[in-house]
Amino acid sequence: GQVGALAKIGPGEILAVEPFAGRRKRFQRALDEASASDENGLLLAEVAPIPDEAGPPIRIASPLANRLSGENPGRIVIVIEAQENDRVRLSVRSPGGKAAAGGKAAAGGFDLGALLADATQGIPGADGTGHERAGSARLPRREMARVLAAIARANHPEAVAR
């Protein structure tokens, strides 16, 4: 029946069918319109989820971080995505750093997941996770500068005051 028919459709064909086509266009437009700025040696971009009448908002922080990372090799990329209740989600990509973070050196640099876990520790309602080159953190917006400073220190410990 229907399941058999769906099994014969490839992923590209599924994404071309409404409501996917409309969502995909809004997603692509948001990615194309995003701009990034350099702050403290970090490439930063701020976005908001895209409202979607067909379901939950479309979150673009992670794919945008991936795109910006690919376009800016050697840079730490942080995409800040607004959430409800004056909270943010950081989507972070790193090519590898120059210092060990969280006491755990990873091959080629620091462990970004350990860094984000350490940087959000002690912040009520915050958490950070990930692995060597990609991670995310959720936290109150008012605490964002603290986490960004920890990332900047790990990236350039000699240039950023503790």
JSON list of C-alpha atoms in Angstrom, two decimals:
[
{"chain": "A", "resi": 1, "resn": "GLY", "atom": "CA", "xyz": [0.00, 0.00, 0.00]},
{"chain": "A", "resi": 2, "resn": "GLN", "atom": "CA", "xyz": [1.15, 3.47, 0.92]},
{"chain": "A", "resi": 3, "resn": "VAL", "atom": "CA", "xyz": [4.28, 2.36, 2.73]},
{"chain": "A", "resi": 4, "resn": "GLY", "atom": "CA", "xyz": [5.48, 0.48, -0.33]},
{"chain": "A", "resi": 5, "resn": "ALA", "atom": "CA", "xyz": [4.89, 3.54, -2.51]},
{"chain": "A", "resi": 6, "resn": "LEU", "atom": "CA", "xyz": [6.82, 5.77, -0.10]},
{"chain": "A", "resi": 7, "resn": "ALA", "atom": "CA", "xyz": [9.74, 3.34, -0.03]},
{"chain": "A", "resi": 8, "resn": "LYS", "atom": "CA", "xyz": [10.20, 3.94, -3.78]},
{"chain": "A", "resi": 9, "resn": "ILE", "atom": "CA", "xyz": [10.54, 7.73, -3.33]},
{"chain": "A", "resi": 10, "resn": "GLY", "atom": "CA", "xyz": [14.01, 9.12, -2.74]},
{"chain": "A", "resi": 11, "resn": "PRO", "atom": "CA", "xyz": [14.87, 11.79, -0.14]},
{"chain": "A", "resi": 12, "resn": "GLY", "atom": "CA", "xyz": [15.17, 14.51, -2.79]},
{"chain": "A", "resi": 13, "resn": "GLU", "atom": "CA", "xyz": [11.69, 13.73, -4.07]},
{"chain": "A", "resi": 14, "resn": "ILE", "atom": "CA", "xyz": [10.20, 13.78, -0.58]},
{"chain": "A", "resi": 15, "resn": "LEU", "atom": "CA", "xyz": [11.75, 17.19, 0.15]},
{"chain": "A", "resi": 16, "resn": "ALA", "atom": "CA", "xyz": [10.33, 18.56, -3.13]},
{"chain": "A", "resi": 17, "resn": "VAL", "atom": "CA", "xyz": [6.73, 17.79, -2.06]},
{"chain": "A", "resi": 18, "resn": "GLU", "atom": "CA", "xyz": [4.69, 20.31, -0.05]},
{"chain": "A", "resi": 19, "resn": "PRO", "atom": "CA", "xyz": [4.88, 21.02, 2.83]},
{"chain": "A", "resi": 20, "resn": "PHE", "atom": "CA", "xyz": [8.58, 20.22, 2.55]},
{"chain": "A", "resi": 21, "resn": "ALA", "atom": "CA", "xyz": [9.24, 22.47, -0.46]},
{"chain": "A", "resi": 22, "resn": "GLY", "atom": "CA", "xyz": [7.99, 25.56, 1.35]},
{"chain": "A", "resi": 23, "resn": "ARG", "atom": "CA", "xyz": [9.92, 24.72, 4.50]},
{"chain": "A", "resi": 24, "resn": "ARG", "atom": "CA", "xyz": [13.05, 24.04, 2.47]},
{"chain": "A", "resi": 25, "resn": "LYS", "atom": "CA", "xyz": [12.78, 27.44, 0.68]},
{"chain": "A", "resi": 26, "resn": "ARG", "atom": "CA", "xyz": [12.34, 29.32, 3.99]},
{"chain": "A", "resi": 27, "resn": "PHE", "atom": "CA", "xyz": [15.25, 27.38, 5.49]},
{"chain": "A", "resi": 28, "resn": "GLN", "atom": "CA", "xyz": [17.53, 28.11, 2.50]},
{"chain": "A", "resi": 29, "resn": "ARG", "atom": "CA", "xyz": [16.58, 31.82, 2.49]},
{"chain": "A", "resi": 30, "resn": "ALA", "atom": "CA", "xyz": [17.40, 32.12, 6.19]},
{"chain": "A", "resi": 31, "resn": "LEU", "atom": "CA", "xyz": [20.78, 30.46, 5.64]},
{"chain": "A", "resi": 32, "resn": "ASP", "atom": "CA", "xyz": [21.55, 32.74, 2.70]},
{"chain": "A", "resi": 33, "resn": "GLU", "atom": "CA", "xyz": [20.55, 35.90, 4.60]},
{"chain": "A", "resi": 34, "resn": "ALA", "atom": "CA", "xyz": [22.54, 35.12, 7.73]},
{"chain": "A", "resi": 35, "resn": "SER", "atom": "CA", "xyz": [25.56, 37.28, 8.33]},
{"chain": "A", "resi": 36, "resn": "ALA", "atom": "CA", "xyz": [28.43, 36.75, 10.69]},
{"chain": "A", "resi": 37, "resn": "SER", "atom": "CA", "xyz": [30.73, 39.11, 12.56]},
{"chain": "A", "resi": 38, "resn": "ASP", "atom": "CA", "xyz": [34.16, 38.67, 14.07]},
{"chain": "A", "resi": 39, "resn": "GLU", "atom": "CA", "xyz": [34.30, 39.15, 17.83]},
{"chain": "A", "resi": 40, "resn": "ASN", "atom": "CA", "xyz": [37.30, 38.26, 19.96]},
{"chain": "A", "resi": 41, "resn": "GLY", "atom": "CA", "xyz": [38.59, 35.94, 17.24]},
{"chain": "A", "resi": 42, "resn": "LEU", "atom": "CA", "xyz": [35.26, 34.10, 17.07]},
{"chain": "A", "resi": 43, "resn": "LEU", "atom": "CA", "xyz": [32.94, 34.14, 14.06]},
{"chain": "A", "resi": 44, "resn": "LEU", "atom": "CA", "xyz": [29.46, 34.91, 15.46]},
{"chain": "A", "resi": 45, "resn": "ALA", "atom": "CA", "xyz": [26.03, 34.84, 13.83]},
{"chain": "A", "resi": 46, "resn": "GLU", "atom": "CA", "xyz": [22.67, 35.32, 15.52]},
{"chain": "A", "resi": 47, "resn": "VAL", "atom": "CA", "xyz": [19.45, 33.82, 14.17]},
{"chain": "A", "resi": 48, "resn": "ALA", "atom": "CA", "xyz": [15.90, 33.11, 15.25]},
{"chain": "A", "resi": 49, "resn": "PRO", "atom": "CA", "xyz": [13.97, 29.93, 14.49]},
{"chain": "A", "resi": 50, "resn": "ILE", "atom": "CA", "xyz": [11.78, 30.27, 11.41]},
{"chain": "A", "resi": 51, "resn": "PRO", "atom": "CA", "xyz": [8.06, 30.20, 12.25]},
{"chain": "A", "resi": 52, "resn": "ASP", "atom": "CA", "xyz": [6.23, 27.40, 10.49]},
{"chain": "A", "resi": 53, "resn": "GLU", "atom": "CA", "xyz": [2.44, 27.21, 10.33]},
{"chain": "A", "resi": 54, "resn": "ALA", "atom": "CA", "xyz": [2.64, 23.46, 9.64]},
{"chain": "A", "resi": 55, "resn": "GLY", "atom": "CA", "xyz": [4.51, 22.57, 12.81]},
{"chain": "A", "resi": 56, "resn": "PRO", "atom": "CA", "xyz": [7.21, 23.60, 15.25]},
{"chain": "A", "resi": 57, "resn": "PRO", "atom": "CA", "xyz": [9.63, 26.40, 14.30]},
{"chain": "A", "resi": 58, "resn": "ILE", "atom": "CA", "xyz": [12.43, 25.45, 11.92]},
{"chain": "A", "resi": 59, "resn": "ARG", "atom": "CA", "xyz": [15.74, 25.63, 13.80]},
{"chain": "A", "resi": 60, "resn": "ILE", "atom": "CA", "xyz": [18.67, 26.66, 11.64]},
{"chain": "A", "resi": 61, "resn": "ALA", "atom": "CA", "xyz": [21.53, 27.17, 14.11]},
{"chain": "A", "resi": 62, "resn": "SER", "atom": "CA", "xyz": [23.24, 23.84, 13.54]},
{"chain": "A", "resi": 63, "resn": "PRO", "atom": "CA", "xyz": [23.08, 23.81, 9.72]},
{"chain": "A", "resi": 64, "resn": "LEU", "atom": "CA", "xyz": [24.18, 27.45, 9.61]},
{"chain": "A", "resi": 65, "resn": "ALA", "atom": "CA", "xyz": [27.12, 26.65, 11.92]},
{"chain": "A", "resi": 66, "resn": "ASN", "atom": "CA", "xyz": [28.07, 23.80, 9.58]},
{"chain": "A", "resi": 67, "resn": "ARG", "atom": "CA", "xyz": [27.88, 26.07, 6.53]},
{"chain": "A", "resi": 68, "resn": "LEU", "atom": "CA", "xyz": [29.86, 28.91, 8.11]},
{"chain": "A", "resi": 69, "resn": "SER", "atom": "CA", "xyz": [32.46, 26.45, 9.37]},
{"chain": "A", "resi": 70, "resn": "GLY", "atom": "CA", "xyz": [32.92, 25.06, 5.86]},
{"chain": "A", "resi": 71, "resn": "GLU", "atom": "CA", "xyz": [33.23, 28.58, 4.44]},
{"chain": "A", "resi": 72, "resn": "ASN", "atom": "CA", "xyz": [35.68, 29.68, 7.16]},
{"chain": "A", "resi": 73, "resn": "PRO", "atom": "CA", "xyz": [38.17, 26.86, 7.72]},
{"chain": "A", "resi": 74, "resn": "GLY", "atom": "CA", "xyz": [40.37, 27.32, 10.73]},
{"chain": "A", "resi": 75, "resn": "ARG", "atom": "CA", "xyz": [37.83, 29.50, 12.56]},
{"chain": "A", "resi": 76, "resn": "ILE", "atom": "CA", "xyz": [35.63, 28.83, 15.56]},
{"chain": "A", "resi": 77, "resn": "VAL", "atom": "CA", "xyz": [32.03, 29.48, 14.49]},
{"chain": "A", "resi": 78, "resn": "ILE", "atom": "CA", "xyz": [29.25, 30.21, 16.98]},
{"chain": "A", "resi": 79, "resn": "VAL", "atom": "CA", "xyz": [25.63, 30.56, 15.92]},
{"chain": "A", "resi": 80, "resn": "ILE", "atom": "CA", "xyz": [23.37, 32.03, 18.58]},
{"chain": "A", "resi": 81, "resn": "GLU", "atom": "CA", "xyz": [19.73, 31.01, 18.23]},
{"chain": "A", "resi": 82, "resn": "ALA", "atom": "CA", "xyz": [17.07, 32.82, 20.26]},
{"chain": "A", "resi": 83, "resn": "GLN", "atom": "CA", "xyz": [14.75, 30.65, 22.33]},
{"chain": "A", "resi": 84, "resn": "GLU", "atom": "CA", "xyz": [11.76, 31.36, 24.53]},
{"chain": "A", "resi": 85, "resn": "ASN", "atom": "CA", "xyz": [12.08, 33.02, 27.95]},
{"chain": "A", "resi": 86, "resn": "ASP", "atom": "CA", "xyz": [15.18, 35.07, 27.03]},
{"chain": "A", "resi": 87, "resn": "ARG", "atom": "CA", "xyz": [17.30, 31.97, 26.52]},
{"chain": "A", "resi": 88, "resn": "VAL", "atom": "CA", "xyz": [19.71, 31.10, 23.72]},
{"chain": "A", "resi": 89, "resn": "ARG", "atom": "CA", "xyz": [21.11, 27.99, 22.13]},
{"chain": "A", "resi": 90, "resn": "LEU", "atom": "CA", "xyz": [24.69, 28.16, 20.92]},
{"chain": "A", "resi": 91, "resn": "SER", "atom": "CA", "xyz": [25.71, 25.90, 18.06]},
{"chain": "A", "resi": 92, "resn": "VAL", "atom": "CA", "xyz": [29.52, 25.83, 17.94]},
{"chain": "A", "resi": 93, "resn": "ARG", "atom": "CA", "xyz": [31.98, 24.42, 15.42]},
{"chain": "A", "resi": 94, "resn": "SER", "atom": "CA", "xyz": [35.73, 24.26, 15.81]},
{"chain": "A", "resi": 95, "resn": "PRO", "atom": "CA", "xyz": [38.52, 23.07, 13.55]},
{"chain": "A", "resi": 96, "resn": "GLY", "atom": "CA", "xyz": [40.53, 22.27, 16.70]},
{"chain": "A", "resi": 97, "resn": "GLY", "atom": "CA", "xyz": [42.09, 24.65, 19.17]},
{"chain": "A", "resi": 98, "resn": "LYS", "atom": "CA", "xyz": [45.44, 25.52, 20.60]},
{"chain": "A", "resi": 99, "resn": "ALA", "atom": "CA", "xyz": [44.82, 24.61, 24.22]},
{"chain": "A", "resi": 100, "resn": "ALA", "atom": "CA", "xyz": [43.29, 21.80, 26.20]},
{"chain": "A", "resi": 101, "resn": "ALA", "atom": "CA", "xyz": [39.85, 22.63, 27.56]},
{"chain": "A", "resi": 102, "resn": "GLY", "atom": "CA", "xyz": [38.22, 20.98, 30.50]},
{"chain": "A", "resi": 103, "resn": "GLY", "atom": "CA", "xyz": [41.49, 19.19, 31.15]},
{"chain": "A", "resi": 104, "resn": "LYS", "atom": "CA", "xyz": [40.87, 16.94, 28.15]},
{"chain": "A", "resi": 105, "resn": "ALA", "atom": "CA", "xyz": [43.11, 17.50, 25.16]},
{"chain": "A", "resi": 106, "resn": "ALA", "atom": "CA", "xyz": [41.80, 16.01, 21.95]},
{"chain": "A", "resi": 107, "resn": "ALA", "atom": "CA", "xyz": [43.84, 15.19, 18.89]},
{"chain": "A", "resi": 108, "resn": "GLY", "atom": "CA", "xyz": [44.56, 18.43, 17.07]},
{"chain": "A", "resi": 109, "resn": "GLY", "atom": "CA", "xyz": [43.14, 20.76, 19.74]},
{"chain": "A", "resi": 110, "resn": "PHE", "atom": "CA", "xyz": [40.64, 21.04, 22.54]},
{"chain": "A", "resi": 111, "resn": "ASP", "atom": "CA", "xyz": [37.48, 19.05, 23.12]},
{"chain": "A", "resi": 112, "resn": "LEU", "atom": "CA", "xyz": [34.67, 21.49, 22.37]},
{"chain": "A", "resi": 113, "resn": "GLY", "atom": "CA", "xyz": [32.04, 19.35, 24.12]},
{"chain": "A", "resi": 114, "resn": "ALA", "atom": "CA", "xyz": [34.08, 19.29, 27.33]},
{"chain": "A", "resi": 115, "resn": "LEU", "atom": "CA", "xyz": [34.66, 23.04, 27.05]},
{"chain": "A", "resi": 116, "resn": "LEU", "atom": "CA", "xyz": [30.94, 23.79, 26.71]},
{"chain": "A", "resi": 117, "resn": "ALA", "atom": "CA", "xyz": [30.07, 21.44, 29.58]},
{"chain": "A", "resi": 118, "resn": "ASP", "atom": "CA", "xyz": [32.65, 23.19, 31.79]},
{"chain": "A", "resi": 119, "resn": "ALA", "atom": "CA", "xyz": [31.64, 26.70, 30.69]},
{"chain": "A", "resi": 120, "resn": "THR", "atom": "CA", "xyz": [27.95, 26.12, 31.51]},
{"chain": "A", "resi": 121, "resn": "GLN", "atom": "CA", "xyz": [28.59, 24.35, 34.80]},
{"chain": "A", "resi": 122, "resn": "GLY", "atom": "CA", "xyz": [27.19, 26.39, 37.67]},
{"chain": "A", "resi": 123, "resn": "ILE", "atom": "CA", "xyz": [24.80, 28.38, 35.47]},
{"chain": "A", "resi": 124, "resn": "PRO", "atom": "CA", "xyz": [21.25, 27.52, 36.59]},
{"chain": "A", "resi": 125, "resn": "GLY", "atom": "CA", "xyz": [19.25, 25.92, 33.79]},
{"chain": "A", "resi": 126, "resn": "ALA", "atom": "CA", "xyz": [22.23, 25.71, 31.43]},
{"chain": "A", "resi": 127, "resn": "ASP", "atom": "CA", "xyz": [23.93, 22.77, 29.80]},
{"chain": "A", "resi": 128, "resn": "GLY", "atom": "CA", "xyz": [26.62, 22.18, 27.21]},
{"chain": "A", "resi": 129, "resn": "THR", "atom": "CA", "xyz": [27.55, 19.09, 25.27]},
{"chain": "A", "resi": 130, "resn": "GLY", "atom": "CA", "xyz": [29.22, 17.87, 22.12]},
{"chain": "A", "resi": 131, "resn": "HIS", "atom": "CA", "xyz": [32.50, 16.37, 20.99]},
{"chain": "A", "resi": 132, "resn": "GLU", "atom": "CA", "xyz": [35.89, 17.56, 19.76]},
{"chain": "A", "resi": 133, "resn": "ARG", "atom": "CA", "xyz": [34.77, 19.73, 16.85]},
{"chain": "A", "resi": 134, "resn": "ALA", "atom": "CA", "xyz": [31.04, 20.39, 17.37]},
{"chain": "A", "resi": 135, "resn": "GLY", "atom": "CA", "xyz": [28.86, 21.21, 20.33]},
{"chain": "A", "resi": 136, "resn": "SER", "atom": "CA", "xyz": [25.92, 23.14, 21.65]},
{"chain": "A", "resi": 137, "resn": "ALA", "atom": "CA", "xyz": [24.90, 24.90, 24.80]},
{"chain": "A", "resi": 138, "resn": "ARG", "atom": "CA", "xyz": [21.56, 26.15, 26.10]},
{"chain": "A", "resi": 139, "resn": "LEU", "atom": "CA", "xyz": [21.59, 28.96, 28.62]},
{"chain": "A", "resi": 140, "resn": "PRO", "atom": "CA", "xyz": [20.03, 32.25, 29.74]},
{"chain": "A", "resi": 141, "resn": "ARG", "atom": "CA", "xyz": [21.00, 35.09, 27.36]},
{"chain": "A", "resi": 142, "resn": "ARG", "atom": "CA", "xyz": [22.42, 37.10, 30.28]},
{"chain": "A", "resi": 143, "resn": "GLU", "atom": "CA", "xyz": [25.09, 34.37, 30.77]},
{"chain": "A", "resi": 144, "resn": "MET", "atom": "CA", "xyz": [26.14, 34.22, 27.12]},
{"chain": "A", "resi": 145, "resn": "ALA", "atom": "CA", "xyz": [29.18, 36.53, 27.48]},
{"chain": "A", "resi": 146, "resn": "ARG", "atom": "CA", "xyz": [30.63, 34.19, 30.12]},
{"chain": "A", "resi": 147, "resn": "VAL", "atom": "CA", "xyz": [30.45, 31.18, 27.78]},
{"chain": "A", "resi": 148, "resn": "LEU", "atom": "CA", "xyz": [31.76, 33.13, 24.76]},
{"chain": "A", "resi": 149, "resn": "ALA", "atom": "CA", "xyz": [34.72, 34.31, 26.85]},
{"chain": "A", "resi": 150, "resn": "ALA", "atom": "CA", "xyz": [35.53, 30.72, 27.84]},
{"chain": "A", "resi": 151, "resn": "ILE", "atom": "CA", "xyz": [35.55, 29.69, 24.17]},
{"chain": "A", "resi": 152, "resn": "ALA", "atom": "CA", "xyz": [37.73, 32.67, 23.21]},
{"chain": "A", "resi": 153, "resn": "ARG", "atom": "CA", "xyz": [40.20, 31.84, 26.02]},
{"chain": "A", "resi": 154, "resn": "ALA", "atom": "CA", "xyz": [40.46, 28.24, 24.86]},
{"chain": "A", "resi": 155, "resn": "ASN", "atom": "CA", "xyz": [41.04, 29.36, 21.27]},
{"chain": "A", "resi": 156, "resn": "HIS", "atom": "CA", "xyz": [43.65, 32.04, 22.11]},
{"chain": "A", "resi": 157, "resn": "PRO", "atom": "CA", "xyz": [44.67, 31.62, 25.76]},
{"chain": "A", "resi": 158, "resn": "GLU", "atom": "CA", "xyz": [47.62, 34.00, 25.37]},
{"chain": "A", "resi": 159, "resn": "ALA", "atom": "CA", "xyz": [45.51, 36.85, 23.90]},
{"chain": "A", "resi": 160, "resn": "VAL", "atom": "CA", "xyz": [42.36, 36.86, 26.04]},
{"chain": "A", "resi": 161, "resn": "ALA", "atom": "CA", "xyz": [42.40, 37.93, 29.66]},
{"chain": "A", "resi": 162, "resn": "ARG", "atom": "CA", "xyz": [41.07, 35.42, 32.13]}
]
